[in-house]
Short mmCIF file of C-alpha atoms and ligand atoms in Angstrom, two decimals:
data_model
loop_
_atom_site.label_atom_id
_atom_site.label_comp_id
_atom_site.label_asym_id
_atom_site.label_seq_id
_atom_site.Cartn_x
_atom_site.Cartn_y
_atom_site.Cartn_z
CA UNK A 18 -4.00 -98.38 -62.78
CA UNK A 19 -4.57 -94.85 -63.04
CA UNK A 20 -2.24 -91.78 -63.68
CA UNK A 21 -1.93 -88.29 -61.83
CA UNK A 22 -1.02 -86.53 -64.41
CA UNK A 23 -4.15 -84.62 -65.77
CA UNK A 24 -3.94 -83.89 -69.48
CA UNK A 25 -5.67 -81.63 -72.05
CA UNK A 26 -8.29 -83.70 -72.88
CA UNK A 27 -7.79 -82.72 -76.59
CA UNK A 28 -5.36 -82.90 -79.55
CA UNK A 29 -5.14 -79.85 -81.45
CA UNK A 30 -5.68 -80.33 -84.97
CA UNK A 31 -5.05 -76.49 -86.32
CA UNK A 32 -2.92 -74.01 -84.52
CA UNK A 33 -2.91 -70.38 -84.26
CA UNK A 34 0.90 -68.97 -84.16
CA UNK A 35 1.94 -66.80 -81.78
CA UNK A 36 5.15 -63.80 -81.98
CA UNK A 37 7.86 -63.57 -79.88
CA UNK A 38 8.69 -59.88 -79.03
CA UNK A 39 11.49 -58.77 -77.37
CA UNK A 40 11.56 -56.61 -74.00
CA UNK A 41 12.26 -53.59 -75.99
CA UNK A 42 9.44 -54.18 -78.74
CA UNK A 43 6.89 -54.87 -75.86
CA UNK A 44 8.08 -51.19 -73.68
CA UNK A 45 7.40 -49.63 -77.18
CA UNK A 46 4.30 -51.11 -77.94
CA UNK A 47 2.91 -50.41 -74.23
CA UNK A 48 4.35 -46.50 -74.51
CA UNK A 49 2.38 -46.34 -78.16
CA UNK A 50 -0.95 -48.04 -76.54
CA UNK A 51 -0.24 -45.38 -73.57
CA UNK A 52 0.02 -47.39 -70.67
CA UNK A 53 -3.20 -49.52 -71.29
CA UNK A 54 -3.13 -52.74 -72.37
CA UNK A 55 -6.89 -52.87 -73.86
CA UNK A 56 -5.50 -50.50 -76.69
CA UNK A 57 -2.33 -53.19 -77.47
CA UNK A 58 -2.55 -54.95 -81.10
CA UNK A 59 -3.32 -58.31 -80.27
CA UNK A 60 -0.61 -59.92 -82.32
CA UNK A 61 1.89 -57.41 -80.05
CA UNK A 62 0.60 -60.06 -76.83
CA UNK A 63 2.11 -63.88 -76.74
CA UNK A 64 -0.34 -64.74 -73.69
CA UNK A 65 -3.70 -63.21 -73.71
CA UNK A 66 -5.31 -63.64 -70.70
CA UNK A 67 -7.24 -60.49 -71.41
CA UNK A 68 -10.71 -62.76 -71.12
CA UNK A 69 -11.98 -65.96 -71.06
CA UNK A 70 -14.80 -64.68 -72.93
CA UNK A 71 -15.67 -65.82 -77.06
CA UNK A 72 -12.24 -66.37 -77.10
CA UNK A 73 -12.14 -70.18 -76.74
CA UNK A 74 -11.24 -72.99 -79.17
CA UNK A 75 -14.11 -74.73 -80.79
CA UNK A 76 -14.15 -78.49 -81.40
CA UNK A 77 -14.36 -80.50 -84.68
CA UNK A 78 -17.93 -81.28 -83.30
CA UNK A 79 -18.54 -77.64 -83.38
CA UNK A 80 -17.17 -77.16 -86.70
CA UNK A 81 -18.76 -79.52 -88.67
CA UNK A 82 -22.09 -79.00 -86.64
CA UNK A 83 -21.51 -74.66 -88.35
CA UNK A 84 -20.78 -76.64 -91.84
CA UNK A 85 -24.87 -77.78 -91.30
CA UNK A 86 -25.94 -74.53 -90.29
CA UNK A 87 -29.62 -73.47 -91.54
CA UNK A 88 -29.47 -70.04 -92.54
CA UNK A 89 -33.15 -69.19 -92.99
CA UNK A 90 -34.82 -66.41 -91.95
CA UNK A 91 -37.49 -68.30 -89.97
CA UNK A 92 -38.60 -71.66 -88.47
CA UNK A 93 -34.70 -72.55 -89.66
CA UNK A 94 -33.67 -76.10 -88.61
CA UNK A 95 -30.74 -74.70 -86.39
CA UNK A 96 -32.86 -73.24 -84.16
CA UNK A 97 -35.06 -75.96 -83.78
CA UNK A 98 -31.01 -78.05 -82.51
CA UNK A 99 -30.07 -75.22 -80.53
CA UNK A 100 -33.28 -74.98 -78.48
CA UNK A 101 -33.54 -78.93 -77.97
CA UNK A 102 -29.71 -78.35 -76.15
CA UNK A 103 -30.29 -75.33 -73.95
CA UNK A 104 -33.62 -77.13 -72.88
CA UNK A 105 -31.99 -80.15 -72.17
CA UNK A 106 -29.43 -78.43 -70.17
CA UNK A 107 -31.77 -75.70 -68.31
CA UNK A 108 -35.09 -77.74 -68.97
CA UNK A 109 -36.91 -74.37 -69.53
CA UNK A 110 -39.14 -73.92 -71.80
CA UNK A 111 -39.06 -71.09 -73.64
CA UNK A 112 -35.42 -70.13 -75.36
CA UNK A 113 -34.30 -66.74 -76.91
CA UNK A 114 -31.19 -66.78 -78.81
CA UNK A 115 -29.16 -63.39 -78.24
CA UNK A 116 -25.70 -62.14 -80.07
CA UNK A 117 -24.35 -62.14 -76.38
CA UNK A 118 -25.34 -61.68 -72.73
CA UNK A 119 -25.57 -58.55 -71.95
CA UNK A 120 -28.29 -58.48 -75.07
CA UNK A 121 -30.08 -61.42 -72.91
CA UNK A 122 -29.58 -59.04 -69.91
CA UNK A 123 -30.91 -55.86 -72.14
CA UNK A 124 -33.95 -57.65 -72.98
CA UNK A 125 -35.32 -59.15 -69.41
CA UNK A 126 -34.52 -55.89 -67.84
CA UNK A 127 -36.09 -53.71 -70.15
CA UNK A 128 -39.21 -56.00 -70.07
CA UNK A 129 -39.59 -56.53 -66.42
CA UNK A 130 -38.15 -53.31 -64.59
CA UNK A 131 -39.33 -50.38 -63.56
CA UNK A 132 -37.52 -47.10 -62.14
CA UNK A 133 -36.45 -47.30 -58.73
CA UNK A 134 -36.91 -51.34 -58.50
CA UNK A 135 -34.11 -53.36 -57.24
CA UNK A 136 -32.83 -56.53 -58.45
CA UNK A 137 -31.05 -58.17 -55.66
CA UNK A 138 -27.39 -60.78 -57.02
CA UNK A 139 -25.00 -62.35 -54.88
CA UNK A 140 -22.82 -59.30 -57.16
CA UNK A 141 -23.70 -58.44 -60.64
CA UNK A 142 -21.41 -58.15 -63.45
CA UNK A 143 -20.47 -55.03 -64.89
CA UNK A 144 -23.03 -55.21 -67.71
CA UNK A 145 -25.56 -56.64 -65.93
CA UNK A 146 -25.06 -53.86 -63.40
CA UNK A 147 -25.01 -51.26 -66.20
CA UNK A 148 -28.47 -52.63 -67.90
CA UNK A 149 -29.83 -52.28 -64.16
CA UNK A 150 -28.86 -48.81 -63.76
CA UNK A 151 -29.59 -48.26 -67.55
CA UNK A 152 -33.07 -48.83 -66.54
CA UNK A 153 -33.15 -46.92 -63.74
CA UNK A 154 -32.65 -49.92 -61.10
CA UNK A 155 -30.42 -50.30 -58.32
CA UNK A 156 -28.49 -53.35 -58.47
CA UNK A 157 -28.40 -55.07 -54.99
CA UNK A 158 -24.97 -57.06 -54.57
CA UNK A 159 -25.41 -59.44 -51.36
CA UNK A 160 -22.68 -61.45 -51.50
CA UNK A 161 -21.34 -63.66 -48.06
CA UNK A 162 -18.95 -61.90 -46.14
CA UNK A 163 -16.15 -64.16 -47.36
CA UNK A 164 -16.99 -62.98 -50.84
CA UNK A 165 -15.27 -60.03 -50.44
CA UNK A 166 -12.36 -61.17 -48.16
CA UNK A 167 -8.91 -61.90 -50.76
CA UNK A 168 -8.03 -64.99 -48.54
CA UNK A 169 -10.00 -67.44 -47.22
CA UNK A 170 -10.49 -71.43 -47.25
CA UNK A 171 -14.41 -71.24 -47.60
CA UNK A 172 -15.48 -73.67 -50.62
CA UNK A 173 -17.93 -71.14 -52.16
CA UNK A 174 -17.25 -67.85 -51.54
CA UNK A 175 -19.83 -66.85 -54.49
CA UNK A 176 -22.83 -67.83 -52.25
CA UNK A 177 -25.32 -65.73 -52.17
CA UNK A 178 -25.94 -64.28 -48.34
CA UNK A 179 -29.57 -65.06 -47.69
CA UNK A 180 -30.24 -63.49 -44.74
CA UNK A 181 -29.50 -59.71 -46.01
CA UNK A 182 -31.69 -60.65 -49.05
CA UNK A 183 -34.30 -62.23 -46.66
CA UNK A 184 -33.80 -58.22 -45.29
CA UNK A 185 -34.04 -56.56 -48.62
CA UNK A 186 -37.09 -58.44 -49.53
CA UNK A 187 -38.76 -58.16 -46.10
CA UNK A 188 -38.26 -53.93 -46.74
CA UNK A 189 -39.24 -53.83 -50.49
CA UNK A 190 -40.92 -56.73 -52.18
CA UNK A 191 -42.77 -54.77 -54.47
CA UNK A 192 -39.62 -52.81 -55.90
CA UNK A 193 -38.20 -56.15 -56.85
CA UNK A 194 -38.99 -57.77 -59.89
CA UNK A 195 -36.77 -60.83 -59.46
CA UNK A 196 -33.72 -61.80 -57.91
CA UNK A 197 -30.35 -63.14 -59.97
CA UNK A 198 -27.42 -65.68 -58.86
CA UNK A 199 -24.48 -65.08 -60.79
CA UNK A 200 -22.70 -68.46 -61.44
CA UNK A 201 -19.68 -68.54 -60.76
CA UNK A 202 -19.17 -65.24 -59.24
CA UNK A 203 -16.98 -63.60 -61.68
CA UNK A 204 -16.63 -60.52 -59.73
CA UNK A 205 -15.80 -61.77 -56.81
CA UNK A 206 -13.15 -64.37 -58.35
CA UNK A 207 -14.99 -66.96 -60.31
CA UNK A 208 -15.74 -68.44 -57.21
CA UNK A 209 -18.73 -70.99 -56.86
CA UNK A 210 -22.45 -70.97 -55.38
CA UNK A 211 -23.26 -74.26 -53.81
CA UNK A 212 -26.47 -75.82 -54.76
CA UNK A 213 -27.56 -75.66 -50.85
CA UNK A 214 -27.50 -71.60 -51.66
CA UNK A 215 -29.31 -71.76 -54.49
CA UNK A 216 -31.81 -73.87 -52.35
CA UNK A 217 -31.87 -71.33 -49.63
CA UNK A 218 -32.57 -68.08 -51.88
CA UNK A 219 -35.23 -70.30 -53.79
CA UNK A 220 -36.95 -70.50 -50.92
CA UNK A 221 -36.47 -66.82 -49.56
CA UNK A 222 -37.76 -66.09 -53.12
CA UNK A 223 -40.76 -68.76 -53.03
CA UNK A 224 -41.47 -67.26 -49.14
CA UNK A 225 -42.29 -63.55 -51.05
CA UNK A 226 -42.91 -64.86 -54.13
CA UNK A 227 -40.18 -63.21 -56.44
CA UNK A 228 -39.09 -65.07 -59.45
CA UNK A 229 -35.40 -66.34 -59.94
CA UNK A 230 -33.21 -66.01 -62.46
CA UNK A 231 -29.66 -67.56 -63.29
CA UNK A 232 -26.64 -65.67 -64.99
CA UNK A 233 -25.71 -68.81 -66.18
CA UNK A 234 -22.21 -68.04 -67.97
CA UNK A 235 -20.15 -70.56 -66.13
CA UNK A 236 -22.41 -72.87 -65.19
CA UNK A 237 -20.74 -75.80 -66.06
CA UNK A 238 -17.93 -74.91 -64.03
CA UNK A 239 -19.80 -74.18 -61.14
CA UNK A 240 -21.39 -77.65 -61.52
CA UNK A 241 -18.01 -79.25 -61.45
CA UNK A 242 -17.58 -77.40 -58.15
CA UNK A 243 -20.39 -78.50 -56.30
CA UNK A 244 -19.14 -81.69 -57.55
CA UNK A 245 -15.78 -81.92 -56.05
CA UNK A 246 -16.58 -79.32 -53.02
CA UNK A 247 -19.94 -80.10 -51.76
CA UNK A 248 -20.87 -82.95 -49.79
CA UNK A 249 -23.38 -85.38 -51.23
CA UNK A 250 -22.62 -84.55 -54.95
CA UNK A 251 -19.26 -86.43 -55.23
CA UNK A 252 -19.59 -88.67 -58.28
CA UNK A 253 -22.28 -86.83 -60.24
CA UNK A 254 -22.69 -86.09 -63.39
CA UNK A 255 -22.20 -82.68 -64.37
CA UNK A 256 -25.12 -82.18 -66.44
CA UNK A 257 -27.43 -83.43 -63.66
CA UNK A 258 -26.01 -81.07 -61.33
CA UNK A 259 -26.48 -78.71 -63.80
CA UNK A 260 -29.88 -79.93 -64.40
CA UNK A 261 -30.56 -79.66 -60.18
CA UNK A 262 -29.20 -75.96 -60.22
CA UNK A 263 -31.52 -74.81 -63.20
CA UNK A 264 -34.66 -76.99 -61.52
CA UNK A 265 -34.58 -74.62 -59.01
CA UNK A 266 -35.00 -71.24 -61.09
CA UNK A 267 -37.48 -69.75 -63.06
CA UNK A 268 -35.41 -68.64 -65.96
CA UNK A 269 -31.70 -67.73 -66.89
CA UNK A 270 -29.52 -64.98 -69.03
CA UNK A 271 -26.40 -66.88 -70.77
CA UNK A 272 -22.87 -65.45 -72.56
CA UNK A 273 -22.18 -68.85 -74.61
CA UNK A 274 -19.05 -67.18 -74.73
CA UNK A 275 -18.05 -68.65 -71.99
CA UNK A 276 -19.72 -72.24 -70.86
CA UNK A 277 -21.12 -72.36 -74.31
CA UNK A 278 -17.79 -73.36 -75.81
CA UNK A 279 -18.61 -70.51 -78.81
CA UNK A 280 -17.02 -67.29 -79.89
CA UNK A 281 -20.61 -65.36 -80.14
CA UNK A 282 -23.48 -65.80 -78.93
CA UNK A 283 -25.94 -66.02 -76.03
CA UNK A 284 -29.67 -67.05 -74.58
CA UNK A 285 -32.74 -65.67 -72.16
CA UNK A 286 -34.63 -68.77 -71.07
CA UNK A 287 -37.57 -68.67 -69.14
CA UNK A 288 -40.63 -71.29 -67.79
CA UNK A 289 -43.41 -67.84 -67.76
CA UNK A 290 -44.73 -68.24 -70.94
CA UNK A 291 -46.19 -64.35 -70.71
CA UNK A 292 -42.88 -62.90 -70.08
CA UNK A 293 -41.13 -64.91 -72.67
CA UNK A 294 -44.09 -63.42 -75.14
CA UNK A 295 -43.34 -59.45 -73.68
CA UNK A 296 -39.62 -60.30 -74.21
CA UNK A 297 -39.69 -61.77 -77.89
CA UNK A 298 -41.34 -58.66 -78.68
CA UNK A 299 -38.30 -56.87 -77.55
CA UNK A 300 -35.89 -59.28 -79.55
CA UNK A 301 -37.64 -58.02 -82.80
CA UNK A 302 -36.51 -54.44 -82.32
CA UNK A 303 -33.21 -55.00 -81.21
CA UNK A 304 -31.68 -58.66 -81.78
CA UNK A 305 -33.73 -60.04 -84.86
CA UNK A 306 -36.16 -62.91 -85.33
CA UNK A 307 -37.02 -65.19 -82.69
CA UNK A 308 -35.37 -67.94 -84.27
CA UNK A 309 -32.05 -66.66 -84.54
CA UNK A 310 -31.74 -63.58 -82.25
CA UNK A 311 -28.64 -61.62 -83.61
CA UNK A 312 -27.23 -64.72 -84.30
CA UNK A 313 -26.22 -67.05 -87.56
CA UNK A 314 -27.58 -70.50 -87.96
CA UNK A 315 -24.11 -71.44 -87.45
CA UNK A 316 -23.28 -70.10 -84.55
CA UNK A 317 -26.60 -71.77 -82.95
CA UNK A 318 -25.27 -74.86 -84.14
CA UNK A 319 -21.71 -74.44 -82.28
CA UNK A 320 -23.34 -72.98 -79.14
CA UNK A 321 -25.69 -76.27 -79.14
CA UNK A 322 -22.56 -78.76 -79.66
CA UNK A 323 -20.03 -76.57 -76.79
CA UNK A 324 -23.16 -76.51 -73.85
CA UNK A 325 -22.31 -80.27 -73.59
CA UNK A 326 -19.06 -80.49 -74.36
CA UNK A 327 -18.64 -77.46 -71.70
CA UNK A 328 -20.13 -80.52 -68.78
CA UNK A 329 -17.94 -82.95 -69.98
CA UNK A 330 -16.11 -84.79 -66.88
CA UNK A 331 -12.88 -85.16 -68.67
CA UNK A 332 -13.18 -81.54 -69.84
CA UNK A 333 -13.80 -79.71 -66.33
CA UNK A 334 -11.25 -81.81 -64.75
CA UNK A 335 -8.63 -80.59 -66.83
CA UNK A 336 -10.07 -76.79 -66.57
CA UNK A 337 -10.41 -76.38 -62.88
CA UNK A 338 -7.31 -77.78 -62.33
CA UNK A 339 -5.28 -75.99 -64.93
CA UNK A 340 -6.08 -72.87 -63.12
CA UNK A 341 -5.61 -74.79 -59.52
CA UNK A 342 -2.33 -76.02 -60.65
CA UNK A 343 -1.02 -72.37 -61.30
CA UNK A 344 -2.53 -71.13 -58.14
CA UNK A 345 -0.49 -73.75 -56.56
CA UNK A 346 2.94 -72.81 -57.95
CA UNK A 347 2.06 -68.86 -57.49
CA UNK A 348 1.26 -69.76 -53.93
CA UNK A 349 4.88 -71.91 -53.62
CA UNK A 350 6.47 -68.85 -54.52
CA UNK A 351 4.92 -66.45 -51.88
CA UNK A 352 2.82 -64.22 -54.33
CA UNK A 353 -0.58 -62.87 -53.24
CA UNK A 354 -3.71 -64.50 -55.13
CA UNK A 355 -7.05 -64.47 -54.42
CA UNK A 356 -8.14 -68.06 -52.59
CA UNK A 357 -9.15 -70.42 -53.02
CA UNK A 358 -8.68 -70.65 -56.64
CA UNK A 359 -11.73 -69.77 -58.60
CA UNK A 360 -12.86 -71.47 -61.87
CA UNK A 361 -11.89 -69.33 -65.01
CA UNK A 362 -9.33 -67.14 -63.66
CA UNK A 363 -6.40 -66.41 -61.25
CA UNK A 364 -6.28 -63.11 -59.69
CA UNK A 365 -3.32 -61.48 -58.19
CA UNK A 366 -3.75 -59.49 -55.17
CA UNK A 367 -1.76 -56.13 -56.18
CA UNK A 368 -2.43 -54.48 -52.90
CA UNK A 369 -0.80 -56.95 -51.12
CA UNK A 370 2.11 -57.39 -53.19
CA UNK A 371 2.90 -53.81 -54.45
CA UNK A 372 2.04 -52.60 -50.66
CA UNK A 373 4.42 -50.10 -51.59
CA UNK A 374 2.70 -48.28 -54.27
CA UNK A 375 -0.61 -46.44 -52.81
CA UNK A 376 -4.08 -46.66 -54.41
CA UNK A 377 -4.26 -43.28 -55.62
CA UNK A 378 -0.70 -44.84 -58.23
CA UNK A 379 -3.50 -47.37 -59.33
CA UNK A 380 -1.16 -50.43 -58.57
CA UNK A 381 -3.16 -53.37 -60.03
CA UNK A 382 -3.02 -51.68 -63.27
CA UNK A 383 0.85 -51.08 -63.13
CA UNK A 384 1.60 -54.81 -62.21
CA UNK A 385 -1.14 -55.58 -65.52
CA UNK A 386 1.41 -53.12 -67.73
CA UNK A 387 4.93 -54.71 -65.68
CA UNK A 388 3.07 -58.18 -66.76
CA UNK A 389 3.15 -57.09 -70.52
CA UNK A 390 6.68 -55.62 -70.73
CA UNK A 391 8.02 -58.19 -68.99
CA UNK A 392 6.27 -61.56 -70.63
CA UNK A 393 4.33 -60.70 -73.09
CA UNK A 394 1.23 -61.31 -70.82
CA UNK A 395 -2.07 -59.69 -71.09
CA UNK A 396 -4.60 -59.64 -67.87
CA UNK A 397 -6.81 -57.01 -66.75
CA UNK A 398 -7.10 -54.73 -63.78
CA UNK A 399 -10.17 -55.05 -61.79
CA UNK A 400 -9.19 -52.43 -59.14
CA UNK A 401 -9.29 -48.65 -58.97
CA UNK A 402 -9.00 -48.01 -62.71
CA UNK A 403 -11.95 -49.99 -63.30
CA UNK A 404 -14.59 -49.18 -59.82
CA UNK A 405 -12.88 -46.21 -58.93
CA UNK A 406 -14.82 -43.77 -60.35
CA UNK A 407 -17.97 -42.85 -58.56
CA UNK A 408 -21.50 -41.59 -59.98
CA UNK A 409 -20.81 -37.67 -58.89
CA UNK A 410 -16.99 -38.00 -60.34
CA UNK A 411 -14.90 -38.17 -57.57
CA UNK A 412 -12.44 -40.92 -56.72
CA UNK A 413 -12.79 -43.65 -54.14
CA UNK A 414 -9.71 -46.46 -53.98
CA UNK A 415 -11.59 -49.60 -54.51
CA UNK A 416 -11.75 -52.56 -52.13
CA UNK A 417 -9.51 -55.15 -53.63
CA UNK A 418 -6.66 -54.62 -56.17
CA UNK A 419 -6.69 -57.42 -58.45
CA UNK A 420 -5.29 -58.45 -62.04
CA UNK A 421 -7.51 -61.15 -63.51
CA UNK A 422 -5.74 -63.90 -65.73
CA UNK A 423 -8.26 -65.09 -66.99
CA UNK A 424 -7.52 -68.24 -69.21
CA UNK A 425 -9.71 -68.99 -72.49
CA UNK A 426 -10.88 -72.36 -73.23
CA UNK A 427 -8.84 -74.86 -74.64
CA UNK A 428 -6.03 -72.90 -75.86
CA UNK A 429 -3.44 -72.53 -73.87
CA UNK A 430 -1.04 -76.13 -72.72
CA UNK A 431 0.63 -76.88 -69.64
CA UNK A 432 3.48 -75.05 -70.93
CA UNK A 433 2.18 -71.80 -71.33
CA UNK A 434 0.86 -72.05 -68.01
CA UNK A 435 4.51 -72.83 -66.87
CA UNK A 436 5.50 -70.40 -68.42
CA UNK A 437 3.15 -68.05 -66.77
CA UNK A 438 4.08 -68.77 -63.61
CA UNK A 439 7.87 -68.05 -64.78
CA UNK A 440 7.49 -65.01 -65.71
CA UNK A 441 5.62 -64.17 -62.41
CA UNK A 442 7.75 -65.64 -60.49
CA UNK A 443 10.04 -63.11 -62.28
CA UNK A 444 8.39 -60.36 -61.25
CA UNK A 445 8.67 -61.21 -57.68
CA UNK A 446 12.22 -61.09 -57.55
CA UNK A 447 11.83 -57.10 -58.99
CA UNK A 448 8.07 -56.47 -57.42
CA UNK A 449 9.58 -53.68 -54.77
CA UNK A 450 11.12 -52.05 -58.26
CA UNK A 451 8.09 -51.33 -59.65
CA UNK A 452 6.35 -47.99 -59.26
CA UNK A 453 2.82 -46.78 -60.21
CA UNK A 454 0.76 -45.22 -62.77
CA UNK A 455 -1.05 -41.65 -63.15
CA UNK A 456 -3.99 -40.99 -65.33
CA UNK A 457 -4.14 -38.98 -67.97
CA UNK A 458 -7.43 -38.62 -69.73
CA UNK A 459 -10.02 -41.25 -69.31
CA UNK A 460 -14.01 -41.11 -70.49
CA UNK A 461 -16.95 -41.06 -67.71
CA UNK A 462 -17.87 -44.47 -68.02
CA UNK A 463 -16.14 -47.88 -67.98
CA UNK A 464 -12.66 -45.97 -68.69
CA UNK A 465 -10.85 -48.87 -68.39
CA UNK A 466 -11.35 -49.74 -72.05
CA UNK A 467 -9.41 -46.28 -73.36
CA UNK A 468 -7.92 -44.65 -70.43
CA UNK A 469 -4.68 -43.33 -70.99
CA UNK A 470 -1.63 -43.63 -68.54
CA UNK A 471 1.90 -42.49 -67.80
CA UNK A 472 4.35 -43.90 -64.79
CA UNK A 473 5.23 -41.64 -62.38
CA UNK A 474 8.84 -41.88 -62.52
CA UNK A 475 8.99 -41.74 -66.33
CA UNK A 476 9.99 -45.54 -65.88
CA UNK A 477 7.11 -48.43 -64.72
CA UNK A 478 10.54 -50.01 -62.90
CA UNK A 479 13.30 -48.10 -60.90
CA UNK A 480 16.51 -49.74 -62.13
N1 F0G B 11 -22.38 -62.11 -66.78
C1 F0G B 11 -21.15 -62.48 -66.38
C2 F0G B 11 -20.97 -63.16 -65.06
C3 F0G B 11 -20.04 -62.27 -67.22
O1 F0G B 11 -18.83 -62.63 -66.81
C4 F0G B 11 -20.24 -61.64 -68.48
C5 F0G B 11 -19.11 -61.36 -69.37
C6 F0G B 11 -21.55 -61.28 -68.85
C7 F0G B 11 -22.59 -61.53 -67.97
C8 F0G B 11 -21.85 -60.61 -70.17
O2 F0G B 11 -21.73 -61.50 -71.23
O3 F0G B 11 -19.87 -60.56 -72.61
O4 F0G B 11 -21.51 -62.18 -73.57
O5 F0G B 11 -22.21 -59.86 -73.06
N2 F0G B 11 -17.90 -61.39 -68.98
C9 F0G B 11 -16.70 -61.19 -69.77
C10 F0G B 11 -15.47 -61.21 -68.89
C11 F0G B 11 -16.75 -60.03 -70.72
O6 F0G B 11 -14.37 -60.90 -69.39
O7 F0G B 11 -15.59 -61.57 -67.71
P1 F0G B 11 -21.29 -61.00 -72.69
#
């Protein structure tokens, strides 16, 4: 006999507590953090769905395996427990601890780029983009055409599209040093990359012989997808599909924030032992011995305990379809989210369902502050606040308007999630009510983080 009902595969042993606020607490709080909910007190938010990003619960694996953490300086035992894991995940060979991943991406680009190269993704991250540019590169996004569509019913709209890279590399294979598949594609909607595209650019890569790397955050998640999406790997283990996806690059970056189950931490891991010699280098100057990297023995203990934990069957069921499962009842209700439902995160489609407040009014971000007032719910904007901005300071509207909920690892129950989908459900009922945002004073770059706001009727809602 077996049940529908999917559980949380977990009991919870120690619990954080959360405050209730009321409605008038909350408009205060959001008028004192001036209209931006990055610069809200944490304990002023009963949801955070801010990030999904160090922000997860560890296990009692995890927490006895930091009770045996080796805190020497060099050759410690916890390193030696940490790299056995990531190779038996990744199976490369050489592994670089890092405090995080953009200090994974910091490293491989400063070793291997040059000005004016290009590094070709399906679409970078924000700090992966940034340590491109840092460097003088021009990061390349190529993802499939679906990628960038809000709505659609194709399985992995992360892919990568080969052909325009087959292009890119055709015009410039000298200017690229390698080429990166971001998995999932968090900027696109945590949505997957099958392991036929990952197959495909190998190849393209192998054809002009340009190395590939992995940014390998959710890879576990993305493993569960080619599971349950992609013909021929119904029934696998996670881990092997894992272990296929890795086989078939030449290194990775990795945020254990994420699919590493661990509040800090991160990796570069590579098969070239040359480049993994030019990049320790780096690591000395800016992360710390190559046996801990910026990192505590501890935390290499956790990160080697939560990379298989993160593949666990029971696990990933219960994670894909917590988020599925509030896509579903979002959908049920008529609001706009981005589909199909990705793997770490929901994202509304403001444009869509504010249609009456124009881009230049910045209406993801006023549905992200109506979110807060309302229930106590904290996302983030991924719209024209945050890609709106261009290099020579003027303004262009950005493609999509989205606010990303994106949920942290085992944290949240079934009734939180109900409860999010209450409270948006709420805010459908009002959604023509609510008006936009103007912006005050924000810094040149990534001014999400301390922009200031006010509404533009004096009220975020008409009454
Ligand atoms: N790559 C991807 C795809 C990411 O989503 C992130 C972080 C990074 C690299 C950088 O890793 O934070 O450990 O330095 N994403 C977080 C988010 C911050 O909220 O999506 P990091």
């Amino acid at each position: 006999m077996s049940f529908r009902t999917i559980i949380e595969p977990f009991r919870i042993k120690t619990v954080e507590p959360i405050r209730q606020t009321t409605r008038e607490e909350r408009a205060d709080a959001l008028t004192a953090a001036r209209f931006n909910v990055f610069r809200l007190q944490a304990e002023d938010v009963l949801i955070d769905l801010l990030t999904d990003s160090g922000t997860g619960a560890m296990s009692v694996h995890q927490w006895s395996g930091m009770m045996k953490g080796d805190e020497s300086y060099a050759g410690g035992r916890s390193y030696a427990v940490f790299e056995r894991a990531v190779r038996d995940v990744t199976g490369f060979a050489h592994v670089i601890p890092t405090h995080q991943g953009r200090a994974a991406e910091h490293i491989l680009f400063s070793t291997v780029l040059e000005p004016g190269d290009v590094v070709p993704n399906n679409t970078h991250f924000d700090t992966t983009r940034a340590n491109v540019q840092d460097r003088g590169g021009v990061a390349l996004d190529l993802p499939i055409p679906e990628g960038r569509q809000a709505q659609s019913d194709h399985p992995f709209k992360g892919n990568m599209d080969v052909a325009a890279l087959e292009r890119a590399l055709a015009e410039r294979t000298s200017r690229v040093p390698l080429v990166m598949l971001t998995i999932t594609n968090n900027s696109e909607g945590g949505q997957p990359v099958s392991l036929a595209n990952v197959r495909a650019v190998r190849e393209v890569c192998d054809r002009f012989g340009v190395p590939l790397f992995i940014d390998a955050c959710r890879f576990a998640e993305n493993a569960w997808f080619i599971r349950t999406r992609e013909p021929g790997h119904e029934g696998r283990a996670p881990i092997e599909i894992a272990r296929e996806l890795f086989a078939l690059a030449d290194g990775c970056t990795m945020s254990a924030k994420k699919d590493g189950m661990s509040n800090i931490g991160g990796f570069l891991a590579m098969n070239d032992e040359a480049l993994a010699r030019r990049c320790r280098t780096r690591l000395v100057l800016t992360e710390g011995f190559p046996t801990y990297g910026g990192l505590a023995g501890y935390d290499l203990e956790a990160i080697a305990v939560g990379l298989h934990e993160a593949l666990d069957e029971d696990y990933l069921r219960y994670r894909i379809r917590s988020i599925e499962y509030l896509g579903d009842k979002l959908l049920a209700a008529g609001i706009p989210i981005v589909t199909p439902t990705g793997g770490h995160a929901i994202y509304l489609d403001a444009r869509r369902w504010l249609h009456h407040v124009p881009q230049r009014e910045y209406p993801a971000w006023a549905l992200s502050c109506v979110l807060y007032v309302e229930g106590g719910i904290r996302a983030a904007e991924i719209g024209s606040v945050m890609f709106g901005r261009q290099p020579d300071g003027s303004e262009r509207p950005a493609d999509l308007e989205l606010v990303r909920l994106a949920f942290p690892r085992r944290v949240y129950t079934q009734s939180h999630v109900d409860y999010v989908a209450e409270v948006l459900i709420h805010l459908h009922a009002m959604v023509g009510r609510i008006r936009g945002v103007r912006m005050l004073d924000a810094p040149e770059v990534l001014r999400h983080f301390t922009a200031t706001f006010a509404p533009v009727d004096r009220s975020l809602v008409v009454p």
